[in-house]
Amino acid sequence: MHISTVSRTFSAPHLVNPDTRSRVLACAETLGYRPNRAARALITGRTHNMGLIVADIANPFFPPLIKAAESQARQRDYHIFVTDTNEDPAAEEELVHALAKQVDGILLCSPRMSNSLIEQLSREVPLVVINRQVTGLPSVVMDVGQGARLAIEHLISLGHRDIALLSGPRGSWTSREIRRSATTAARAGNAELTVLGPNPPTERGGQTMAEQVRRAEVTAVLTYNDLMAIGLIEGLDSLGIAVPAEVSVVGIDDITISRLTRPKLTTVATPAGAAGRAAVDMLLQQDGSWPGRVGRGATGTVPVDDRRTTAQVTLQTQLVIRDSTGPGPHGTADPGGAVAPIPEVVAS
Amino acid sequence: MHISTVSRTFSAPHLVNPDTRSRVLACAETLGYRPNRAARALITGRTHNMGLIVADIANPFFPPLIKAAESQARQRDYHIFVTDTNEDPAAEEELVHALAKQVDGILLCSPRMSNSLIEQLSREVPLVVINRQVTGLPSVVMDVGQGARLAIEHLISLGHRDIALLSGPRGSWTSREIRRSATTAARAGNAELTVLGPNPPTERGGQTMAEQVRRAEVTAVLTYNDLMAIGLIEGLDSLGIAVPAEVSVVGIDDITISRLTRPKLTTVATPAGAAGRAAVDMLLQQDGSWPGRVGRGATGTVPVDDRRTTAQVTLQTQLVIRDSTGPGPHGTADPGGAVAPIPEVVAS
DNA sequence: CCCATAACTGCAAAGGTTTGCAGCGAAGAA
DNA sequence: TTCTTCGCTGCAAACCTTTGCAGTTATGGG
């Protein structure tokens, strides 16, 4: 019995006689043999792994995305390797290089690198970016612009005119998007928007800004994410400022705990799970157009414009009104009841 | 210039003439060449990757452990691939197999598999188990037994005599440990311990148990982890039962949010970061005794007793008293002030 | 009975790197 | 000068699969 027969029993079972096949399998069983995926990858050019690089695994925003991506990948017979960059752009680049040859593609989630660096890296390994738009690269973004607009409009309808925005980390596309959208929404509603930041996107980041929020003399705050909102509420609390009685706070993400803190957080829900699934599928689709075992191997790169599709998926967001927002100093402009839920929608 | 020279430039720079070396480097730069780690692994038998399998990445207990392990590994020039099993033992086994040939070893964190399966798998790839003890395998455990004892003693000192334990998932070594220790501690203090479970180790798992906790007519509850404690408090709240006025609740883990909920959670702090670092180091140490490129390759397995060291690291835990525990119906037996902090200690 | 076809199986090259061994020239020692 | 030694580089095998091609045997049609 030849090695190639063994190989075929595992990778193309229909090509081998059922008898032989079961003999091989029995033998493999007793020997504890399993095909070496690394060696297989060497020749097929397909590892059946994909990488997922996130900024901070401890941020509760990511786990649902990760889990959704993992289960989607599993269905497609792929495995996902997750790694964490500690919000460090340099670590991001290094990880892409390290993963490049061990995976068939990488999901870049909320990358902090520059656009040009991302484009450059995309010539080395297929990339899909999440929460960012890079020309020529497939991406899935959650429409935080719309979410920020809804949040600001909600605050304005509650009678708030002096609003602060706690922006996110430098290099975050999402943060820029929120800022842009919040600014225009505030202007449209005759409200003043004070931007405070950039800040680390963590609970601590929000907590330490409480003092500055007080000094800014605003009656409402929109934060880059829920973690900062929760931290801010905590910080305001220890300054003796009540939420929402004196200051209203809106977060973004709708992480699990935002339902568990007191007051429960008003926030913009982002469809993290859907984003993870969509990103996996986009990567798999793009992957088909990459050189498998053909091409120049290790040094083989692909001209950016050769890509079949550079689809952009946009996922809708949705305002969830809970207890951290209340009427502003000028009284409520309208009752501000619960906003009709907006269905999760995929556009391209 | 020969390929082997290029190879040496990257893997053994001191063996090549500085001039040649820089010429190679320059050339590699312009060509965008980087050594193919998969191919290298094929021959050296070392991938410089390690796997980390956790039960549920969305459980805030894991991220600090993951991050600590990652940074420790990075210092040792290793990368960590994290994967999630959704609390599913079958997924655990499958992942070990999938990872086996792509990593130099695997960290099994809170595995739900049977001991015998773990031992069997350990013949295929080096394994270190976290939060579990498996004979013959290196492991790092947090002393939750001690933690549970401290928690029960704390409750008893507050005057509680009827205490419930919300146990964790089936197959969890930690849960058995907690139960064992809590039982003896309760008996020693003349308290009655009612065990309720097994339960999914999530917020929902705690929330849905509120009704049963009420029926059990206890005045205090120890839960398998913080997530369940938070869920339980939520559930009791919606039943109109006040914490800690009517029922005291103690969690285990001291996850970040336990400081942010109201009331702030009394809990047993576990040194997750230290555990992650210790596990990485143990794996690296064990790794030295494994057959690299020698041995029978794909089918090569190692007799369990050939292991150099089967060290067991135990990390101390610590009770953190916050606001979710208060005096029981019989009054406080002692003032129950803050317990002196126990330093993080590594024993073997 | 012969030929075409089908169903398997064996052969060998390829994929990118590492590494023991041998070769080569230069420098130093005798 | 001749012999060692040293520093560097080239050669080729090996790692474990996959896969196109060719070979073998059995089967069915003419």
JSON list of C-alpha atoms in Angstrom, two decimals, chain A residues 163-342:
[
{"chain": "A", "resi": 163, "resn": "ILE", "atom": "CA", "xyz": [-23.24, 67.83, 24.24]},
{"chain": "A", "resi": 164, "resn": "ALA", "atom": "CA", "xyz": [-19.79, 66.31, 24.58]},
{"chain": "A", "resi": 165, "resn": "LEU", "atom": "CA", "xyz": [-18.27, 63.57, 22.49]},
{"chain": "A", "resi": 166, "resn": "LEU", "atom": "CA", "xyz": [-15.63, 61.36, 24.08]},
{"chain": "A", "resi": 167, "resn": "SER", "atom": "CA", "xyz": [-13.72, 60.22, 21.03]},
{"chain": "A", "resi": 168, "resn": "GLY", "atom": "CA", "xyz": [-11.85, 56.98, 20.70]},
{"chain": "A", "resi": 169, "resn": "PRO", "atom": "CA", "xyz": [-8.24, 56.03, 20.05]},
{"chain": "A", "resi": 170, "resn": "ARG", "atom": "CA", "xyz": [-6.09, 57.71, 17.47]},
{"chain": "A", "resi": 171, "resn": "GLY", "atom": "CA", "xyz": [-6.16, 55.86, 14.18]},
{"chain": "A", "resi": 172, "resn": "SER", "atom": "CA", "xyz": [-9.65, 54.50, 14.66]},
{"chain": "A", "resi": 173, "resn": "TRP", "atom": "CA", "xyz": [-11.76, 54.85, 11.54]},
{"chain": "A", "resi": 174, "resn": "THR", "atom": "CA", "xyz": [-14.86, 54.29, 13.64]},
{"chain": "A", "resi": 175, "resn": "SER", "atom": "CA", "xyz": [-13.98, 57.20, 15.87]},
{"chain": "A", "resi": 176, "resn": "ARG", "atom": "CA", "xyz": [-13.60, 59.55, 12.90]},
{"chain": "A", "resi": 177, "resn": "GLU", "atom": "CA", "xyz": [-16.89, 58.36, 11.49]},
{"chain": "A", "resi": 178, "resn": "ILE", "atom": "CA", "xyz": [-18.70, 58.98, 14.75]},
{"chain": "A", "resi": 179, "resn": "ARG", "atom": "CA", "xyz": [-17.21, 62.40, 15.09]},
{"chain": "A", "resi": 180, "resn": "ARG", "atom": "CA", "xyz": [-18.09, 63.40, 11.56]},
{"chain": "A", "resi": 181, "resn": "SER", "atom": "CA", "xyz": [-21.65, 62.24, 11.86]},
{"chain": "A", "resi": 182, "resn": "ALA", "atom": "CA", "xyz": [-22.22, 63.57, 15.37]},
{"chain": "A", "resi": 183, "resn": "THR", "atom": "CA", "xyz": [-20.94, 66.97, 14.34]},
{"chain": "A", "resi": 184, "resn": "THR", "atom": "CA", "xyz": [-23.35, 67.36, 11.47]},
{"chain": "A", "resi": 185, "resn": "ALA", "atom": "CA", "xyz": [-26.26, 65.99, 13.51]},
{"chain": "A", "resi": 186, "resn": "ALA", "atom": "CA", "xyz": [-25.52, 68.46, 16.31]},
{"chain": "A", "resi": 187, "resn": "ARG", "atom": "CA", "xyz": [-25.28, 71.35, 13.92]},
{"chain": "A", "resi": 188, "resn": "ALA", "atom": "CA", "xyz": [-28.57, 70.35, 12.30]},
{"chain": "A", "resi": 189, "resn": "GLY", "atom": "CA", "xyz": [-30.21, 70.40, 15.71]},
{"chain": "A", "resi": 190, "resn": "ASN", "atom": "CA", "xyz": [-28.67, 73.67, 16.83]},
{"chain": "A", "resi": 191, "resn": "ALA", "atom": "CA", "xyz": [-26.68, 71.96, 19.54]},
{"chain": "A", "resi": 192, "resn": "GLU", "atom": "CA", "xyz": [-23.09, 72.58, 20.50]},
{"chain": "A", "resi": 193, "resn": "LEU", "atom": "CA", "xyz": [-20.75, 69.59, 20.29]},
{"chain": "A", "resi": 194, "resn": "THR", "atom": "CA", "xyz": [-17.53, 69.54, 22.32]},
{"chain": "A", "resi": 195, "resn": "VAL", "atom": "CA", "xyz": [-15.07, 66.86, 21.27]},
{"chain": "A", "resi": 196, "resn": "LEU", "atom": "CA", "xyz": [-12.89, 65.48, 24.04]},
{"chain": "A", "resi": 197, "resn": "GLY", "atom": "CA", "xyz": [-10.12, 63.10, 23.09]},
{"chain": "A", "resi": 198, "resn": "PRO", "atom": "CA", "xyz": [-8.56, 60.97, 21.76]},
{"chain": "A", "resi": 199, "resn": "ASN", "atom": "CA", "xyz": [-8.96, 58.48, 24.59]},
{"chain": "A", "resi": 200, "resn": "PRO", "atom": "CA", "xyz": [-8.16, 54.84, 25.22]},
{"chain": "A", "resi": 201, "resn": "PRO", "atom": "CA", "xyz": [-11.36, 52.90, 24.48]},
{"chain": "A", "resi": 202, "resn": "THR", "atom": "CA", "xyz": [-11.63, 51.42, 27.93]},
{"chain": "A", "resi": 203, "resn": "GLU", "atom": "CA", "xyz": [-13.55, 51.84, 31.13]},
{"chain": "A", "resi": 204, "resn": "ARG", "atom": "CA", "xyz": [-10.58, 53.69, 32.60]},
{"chain": "A", "resi": 205, "resn": "GLY", "atom": "CA", "xyz": [-10.51, 55.95, 29.58]},
{"chain": "A", "resi": 206, "resn": "GLY", "atom": "CA", "xyz": [-14.05, 57.07, 30.37]},
{"chain": "A", "resi": 207, "resn": "GLN", "atom": "CA", "xyz": [-13.54, 57.28, 34.11]},
{"chain": "A", "resi": 208, "resn": "THR", "atom": "CA", "xyz": [-10.61, 59.65, 33.93]},
{"chain": "A", "resi": 209, "resn": "MET", "atom": "CA", "xyz": [-12.57, 61.98, 31.64]},
{"chain": "A", "resi": 210, "resn": "ALA", "atom": "CA", "xyz": [-15.29, 62.67, 34.21]},
{"chain": "A", "resi": 211, "resn": "GLU", "atom": "CA", "xyz": [-13.50, 65.75, 35.48]},
{"chain": "A", "resi": 212, "resn": "GLN", "atom": "CA", "xyz": [-13.13, 67.22, 32.01]},
{"chain": "A", "resi": 213, "resn": "VAL", "atom": "CA", "xyz": [-16.76, 66.49, 31.22]},
{"chain": "A", "resi": 214, "resn": "ARG", "atom": "CA", "xyz": [-17.77, 68.46, 34.26]},
{"chain": "A", "resi": 215, "resn": "ARG", "atom": "CA", "xyz": [-15.60, 71.36, 33.23]},
{"chain": "A", "resi": 216, "resn": "ALA", "atom": "CA", "xyz": [-17.05, 71.30, 29.73]},
{"chain": "A", "resi": 217, "resn": "GLU", "atom": "CA", "xyz": [-20.42, 72.16, 31.28]},
{"chain": "A", "resi": 218, "resn": "VAL", "atom": "CA", "xyz": [-22.41, 69.86, 29.06]},
{"chain": "A", "resi": 219, "resn": "THR", "atom": "CA", "xyz": [-25.64, 68.10, 29.95]},
{"chain": "A", "resi": 220, "resn": "ALA", "atom": "CA", "xyz": [-25.13, 65.06, 27.75]},
{"chain": "A", "resi": 221, "resn": "VAL", "atom": "CA", "xyz": [-22.27, 62.89, 26.51]},
{"chain": "A", "resi": 222, "resn": "LEU", "atom": "CA", "xyz": [-21.87, 60.47, 23.65]},
{"chain": "A", "resi": 223, "resn": "THR", "atom": "CA", "xyz": [-18.93, 58.12, 24.05]},
{"chain": "A", "resi": 224, "resn": "TYR", "atom": "CA", "xyz": [-16.90, 56.14, 21.54]},
{"chain": "A", "resi": 225, "resn": "ASN", "atom": "CA", "xyz": [-18.04, 52.89, 23.13]},
{"chain": "A", "resi": 226, "resn": "ASP", "atom": "CA", "xyz": [-19.93, 51.38, 26.04]},
{"chain": "A", "resi": 227, "resn": "LEU", "atom": "CA", "xyz": [-16.86, 50.68, 28.11]},
{"chain": "A", "resi": 228, "resn": "MET", "atom": "CA", "xyz": [-16.02, 54.36, 28.18]},
{"chain": "A", "resi": 229, "resn": "ALA", "atom": "CA", "xyz": [-19.64, 55.23, 28.93]},
{"chain": "A", "resi": 230, "resn": "ILE", "atom": "CA", "xyz": [-19.70, 52.88, 31.89]},
{"chain": "A", "resi": 231, "resn": "GLY", "atom": "CA", "xyz": [-16.41, 54.26, 33.14]},
{"chain": "A", "resi": 232, "resn": "LEU", "atom": "CA", "xyz": [-17.64, 57.79, 32.70]},
{"chain": "A", "resi": 233, "resn": "ILE", "atom": "CA", "xyz": [-20.80, 57.13, 34.68]},
{"chain": "A", "resi": 234, "resn": "GLU", "atom": "CA", "xyz": [-18.63, 55.64, 37.40]},
{"chain": "A", "resi": 235, "resn": "GLY", "atom": "CA", "xyz": [-16.39, 58.70, 37.35]},
{"chain": "A", "resi": 236, "resn": "LEU", "atom": "CA", "xyz": [-19.28, 61.16, 37.38]},
{"chain": "A", "resi": 237, "resn": "ASP", "atom": "CA", "xyz": [-20.79, 59.24, 40.25]},
{"chain": "A", "resi": 238, "resn": "SER", "atom": "CA", "xyz": [-17.71, 59.67, 42.39]},
{"chain": "A", "resi": 239, "resn": "LEU", "atom": "CA", "xyz": [-17.78, 63.38, 41.52]},
{"chain": "A", "resi": 240, "resn": "GLY", "atom": "CA", "xyz": [-21.31, 63.49, 42.87]},
{"chain": "A", "resi": 241, "resn": "ILE", "atom": "CA", "xyz": [-22.88, 64.03, 39.48]},
{"chain": "A", "resi": 242, "resn": "ALA", "atom": "CA", "xyz": [-26.00, 61.95, 38.92]},
{"chain": "A", "resi": 243, "resn": "VAL", "atom": "CA", "xyz": [-26.76, 60.12, 35.67]},
{"chain": "A", "resi": 244, "resn": "PRO", "atom": "CA", "xyz": [-29.18, 60.77, 34.03]},
{"chain": "A", "resi": 245, "resn": "ALA", "atom": "CA", "xyz": [-30.53, 63.47, 36.36]},
{"chain": "A", "resi": 246, "resn": "GLU", "atom": "CA", "xyz": [-27.69, 65.91, 35.76]},
{"chain": "A", "resi": 247, "resn": "VAL", "atom": "CA", "xyz": [-25.89, 64.43, 32.79]},
{"chain": "A", "resi": 248, "resn": "SER", "atom": "CA", "xyz": [-27.16, 62.00, 30.18]},
{"chain": "A", "resi": 249, "resn": "VAL", "atom": "CA", "xyz": [-24.78, 59.39, 28.76]},
{"chain": "A", "resi": 250, "resn": "VAL", "atom": "CA", "xyz": [-25.03, 57.39, 25.56]},
{"chain": "A", "resi": 251, "resn": "GLY", "atom": "CA", "xyz": [-22.63, 54.60, 24.64]},
{"chain": "A", "resi": 252, "resn": "ILE", "atom": "CA", "xyz": [-22.01, 52.67, 21.46]},
{"chain": "A", "resi": 253, "resn": "ASP", "atom": "CA", "xyz": [-21.83, 48.87, 20.97]},
{"chain": "A", "resi": 254, "resn": "ASP", "atom": "CA", "xyz": [-24.50, 47.50, 23.30]},
{"chain": "A", "resi": 255, "resn": "ILE", "atom": "CA", "xyz": [-22.18, 45.08, 25.02]},
{"chain": "A", "resi": 256, "resn": "THR", "atom": "CA", "xyz": [-23.76, 42.60, 27.39]},
{"chain": "A", "resi": 257, "resn": "ILE", "atom": "CA", "xyz": [-22.95, 44.42, 30.59]},
{"chain": "A", "resi": 258, "resn": "SER", "atom": "CA", "xyz": [-24.56, 47.65, 29.46]},
{"chain": "A", "resi": 259, "resn": "ARG", "atom": "CA", "xyz": [-27.79, 45.96, 30.46]},
{"chain": "A", "resi": 260, "resn": "LEU", "atom": "CA", "xyz": [-26.42, 45.13, 33.90]},
{"chain": "A", "resi": 261, "resn": "THR", "atom": "CA", "xyz": [-25.01, 48.38, 35.17]},
{"chain": "A", "resi": 262, "resn": "ARG", "atom": "CA", "xyz": [-27.08, 50.92, 37.06]},
{"chain": "A", "resi": 263, "resn": "PRO", "atom": "CA", "xyz": [-28.41, 52.96, 35.42]},
{"chain": "A", "resi": 264, "resn": "LYS", "atom": "CA", "xyz": [-28.83, 50.68, 32.46]},
{"chain": "A", "resi": 265, "resn": "LEU", "atom": "CA", "xyz": [-27.05, 52.19, 29.52]},
{"chain": "A", "resi": 266, "resn": "THR", "atom": "CA", "xyz": [-28.66, 53.86, 26.55]},
{"chain": "A", "resi": 267, "resn": "THR", "atom": "CA", "xyz": [-26.53, 52.86, 23.63]},
{"chain": "A", "resi": 268, "resn": "VAL", "atom": "CA", "xyz": [-26.20, 52.22, 19.92]},
{"chain": "A", "resi": 269, "resn": "ALA", "atom": "CA", "xyz": [-26.40, 48.51, 19.19]},
{"chain": "A", "resi": 270, "resn": "THR", "atom": "CA", "xyz": [-23.92, 47.27, 16.61]},
{"chain": "A", "resi": 271, "resn": "PRO", "atom": "CA", "xyz": [-24.44, 43.92, 14.90]},
{"chain": "A", "resi": 272, "resn": "ALA", "atom": "CA", "xyz": [-21.11, 42.39, 15.84]},
{"chain": "A", "resi": 273, "resn": "GLY", "atom": "CA", "xyz": [-22.13, 38.81, 15.17]},
{"chain": "A", "resi": 274, "resn": "ALA", "atom": "CA", "xyz": [-23.38, 39.59, 11.68]},
{"chain": "A", "resi": 275, "resn": "ALA", "atom": "CA", "xyz": [-20.16, 41.45, 10.99]},
{"chain": "A", "resi": 276, "resn": "GLY", "atom": "CA", "xyz": [-18.08, 38.44, 11.96]},
{"chain": "A", "resi": 277, "resn": "ARG", "atom": "CA", "xyz": [-20.06, 36.11, 9.76]},
{"chain": "A", "resi": 278, "resn": "ALA", "atom": "CA", "xyz": [-20.01, 38.48, 6.82]},
{"chain": "A", "resi": 279, "resn": "ALA", "atom": "CA", "xyz": [-16.27, 38.97, 7.10]},
{"chain": "A", "resi": 280, "resn": "VAL", "atom": "CA", "xyz": [-15.60, 35.25, 7.07]},
{"chain": "A", "resi": 281, "resn": "ASP", "atom": "CA", "xyz": [-17.69, 34.80, 3.96]},
{"chain": "A", "resi": 282, "resn": "MET", "atom": "CA", "xyz": [-16.04, 37.69, 2.18]},
{"chain": "A", "resi": 283, "resn": "LEU", "atom": "CA", "xyz": [-12.63, 36.29, 2.90]},
{"chain": "A", "resi": 284, "resn": "LEU", "atom": "CA", "xyz": [-13.59, 32.87, 1.62]},
{"chain": "A", "resi": 285, "resn": "GLN", "atom": "CA", "xyz": [-15.01, 34.41, -1.52]},
{"chain": "A", "resi": 286, "resn": "GLN", "atom": "CA", "xyz": [-11.93, 36.50, -2.15]},
{"chain": "A", "resi": 287, "resn": "ASP", "atom": "CA", "xyz": [-9.76, 33.53, -1.46]},
{"chain": "A", "resi": 288, "resn": "GLY", "atom": "CA", "xyz": [-10.98, 31.79, -4.58]},
{"chain": "A", "resi": 289, "resn": "SER", "atom": "CA", "xyz": [-9.29, 34.41, -6.72]},
{"chain": "A", "resi": 290, "resn": "TRP", "atom": "CA", "xyz": [-5.91, 34.02, -5.08]},
{"chain": "A", "resi": 291, "resn": "PRO", "atom": "CA", "xyz": [-3.09, 31.99, -6.51]},
{"chain": "A", "resi": 292, "resn": "GLY", "atom": "CA", "xyz": [-3.16, 28.66, -4.76]},
{"chain": "A", "resi": 293, "resn": "ARG", "atom": "CA", "xyz": [-0.16, 26.59, -5.59]},
{"chain": "A", "resi": 294, "resn": "VAL", "atom": "CA", "xyz": [0.49, 28.40, -8.84]},
{"chain": "A", "resi": 295, "resn": "GLY", "atom": "CA", "xyz": [2.42, 31.62, -9.10]},
{"chain": "A", "resi": 296, "resn": "ARG", "atom": "CA", "xyz": [5.82, 32.37, -7.68]},
{"chain": "A", "resi": 297, "resn": "GLY", "atom": "CA", "xyz": [5.24, 30.90, -4.27]},
{"chain": "A", "resi": 298, "resn": "ALA", "atom": "CA", "xyz": [6.76, 32.64, -1.32]},
{"chain": "A", "resi": 299, "resn": "THR", "atom": "CA", "xyz": [7.49, 35.87, -3.07]},
{"chain": "A", "resi": 300, "resn": "GLY", "atom": "CA", "xyz": [4.27, 35.76, -5.04]},
{"chain": "A", "resi": 301, "resn": "THR", "atom": "CA", "xyz": [2.21, 38.86, -4.64]},
{"chain": "A", "resi": 302, "resn": "VAL", "atom": "CA", "xyz": [-0.93, 39.90, -6.38]},
{"chain": "A", "resi": 303, "resn": "PRO", "atom": "CA", "xyz": [-1.54, 43.26, -7.99]},
{"chain": "A", "resi": 304, "resn": "VAL", "atom": "CA", "xyz": [-4.25, 44.97, -6.04]},
{"chain": "A", "resi": 305, "resn": "ASP", "atom": "CA", "xyz": [-6.43, 45.60, -9.05]},
{"chain": "A", "resi": 306, "resn": "ASP", "atom": "CA", "xyz": [-6.58, 41.92, -9.91]},
{"chain": "A", "resi": 307, "resn": "ARG", "atom": "CA", "xyz": [-9.10, 41.35, -7.15]},
{"chain": "A", "resi": 308, "resn": "ARG", "atom": "CA", "xyz": [-12.40, 40.00, -8.36]},
{"chain": "A", "resi": 309, "resn": "THR", "atom": "CA", "xyz": [-14.59, 41.80, -5.91]},
{"chain": "A", "resi": 310, "resn": "THR", "atom": "CA", "xyz": [-13.95, 44.53, -3.45]},
{"chain": "A", "resi": 311, "resn": "ALA", "atom": "CA", "xyz": [-17.36, 44.38, -1.91]},
{"chain": "A", "resi": 312, "resn": "GLN", "atom": "CA", "xyz": [-18.24, 46.63, 0.95]},
{"chain": "A", "resi": 313, "resn": "VAL", "atom": "CA", "xyz": [-20.86, 45.43, 3.35]},
{"chain": "A", "resi": 314, "resn": "THR", "atom": "CA", "xyz": [-22.59, 47.94, 5.60]},
{"chain": "A", "resi": 315, "resn": "LEU", "atom": "CA", "xyz": [-24.56, 46.77, 8.61]},
{"chain": "A", "resi": 316, "resn": "GLN", "atom": "CA", "xyz": [-27.23, 48.95, 10.14]},
{"chain": "A", "resi": 317, "resn": "THR", "atom": "CA", "xyz": [-27.09, 50.03, 13.76]},
{"chain": "A", "resi": 318, "resn": "GLN", "atom": "CA", "xyz": [-29.89, 50.77, 16.13]},
{"chain": "A", "resi": 319, "resn": "LEU", "atom": "CA", "xyz": [-30.49, 53.02, 19.11]},
{"chain": "A", "resi": 320, "resn": "VAL", "atom": "CA", "xyz": [-31.43, 51.25, 22.33]},
{"chain": "A", "resi": 321, "resn": "ILE", "atom": "CA", "xyz": [-32.91, 53.59, 24.88]},
{"chain": "A", "resi": 322, "resn": "ARG", "atom": "CA", "xyz": [-32.48, 52.57, 28.51]},
{"chain": "A", "resi": 323, "resn": "ASP", "atom": "CA", "xyz": [-31.98, 54.53, 31.70]},
{"chain": "A", "resi": 324, "resn": "SER", "atom": "CA", "xyz": [-28.82, 56.60, 31.28]},
{"chain": "A", "resi": 325, "resn": "THR", "atom": "CA", "xyz": [-30.49, 59.35, 29.29]},
{"chain": "A", "resi": 326, "resn": "GLY", "atom": "CA", "xyz": [-33.13, 61.75, 30.55]},
{"chain": "A", "resi": 327, "resn": "PRO", "atom": "CA", "xyz": [-34.60, 65.18, 29.88]},
{"chain": "A", "resi": 328, "resn": "GLY", "atom": "CA", "xyz": [-32.22, 68.09, 29.47]},
{"chain": "A", "resi": 329, "resn": "PRO", "atom": "CA", "xyz": [-32.34, 71.52, 31.11]},
{"chain": "A", "resi": 330, "resn": "HIS", "atom": "CA", "xyz": [-34.72, 72.93, 28.49]},
{"chain": "A", "resi": 331, "resn": "GLY", "atom": "CA", "xyz": [-37.29, 70.19, 28.97]},
{"chain": "A", "resi": 332, "resn": "THR", "atom": "CA", "xyz": [-38.13, 67.41, 26.62]},
{"chain": "A", "resi": 333, "resn": "ALA", "atom": "CA", "xyz": [-38.82, 68.51, 23.08]},
{"chain": "A", "resi": 334, "resn": "ASP", "atom": "CA", "xyz": [-40.76, 65.37, 22.33]},
{"chain": "A", "resi": 335, "resn": "PRO", "atom": "CA", "xyz": [-41.80, 62.30, 24.31]},
{"chain": "A", "resi": 336, "resn": "GLY", "atom": "CA", "xyz": [-38.85, 60.36, 22.96]},
{"chain": "A", "resi": 337, "resn": "GLY", "atom": "CA", "xyz": [-40.41, 56.94, 23.23]},
{"chain": "A", "resi": 338, "resn": "ALA", "atom": "CA", "xyz": [-38.64, 53.80, 22.15]},
{"chain": "A", "resi": 339, "resn": "VAL", "atom": "CA", "xyz": [-37.37, 54.01, 18.64]},
{"chain": "A", "resi": 340, "resn": "ALA", "atom": "CA", "xyz": [-38.79, 51.50, 16.19]},
{"chain": "A", "resi": 341, "resn": "PRO", "atom": "CA", "xyz": [-36.28, 48.70, 15.77]},
{"chain": "A", "resi": 342, "resn": "ILE", "atom": "CA", "xyz": [-34.37, 48.84, 12.54]}
]
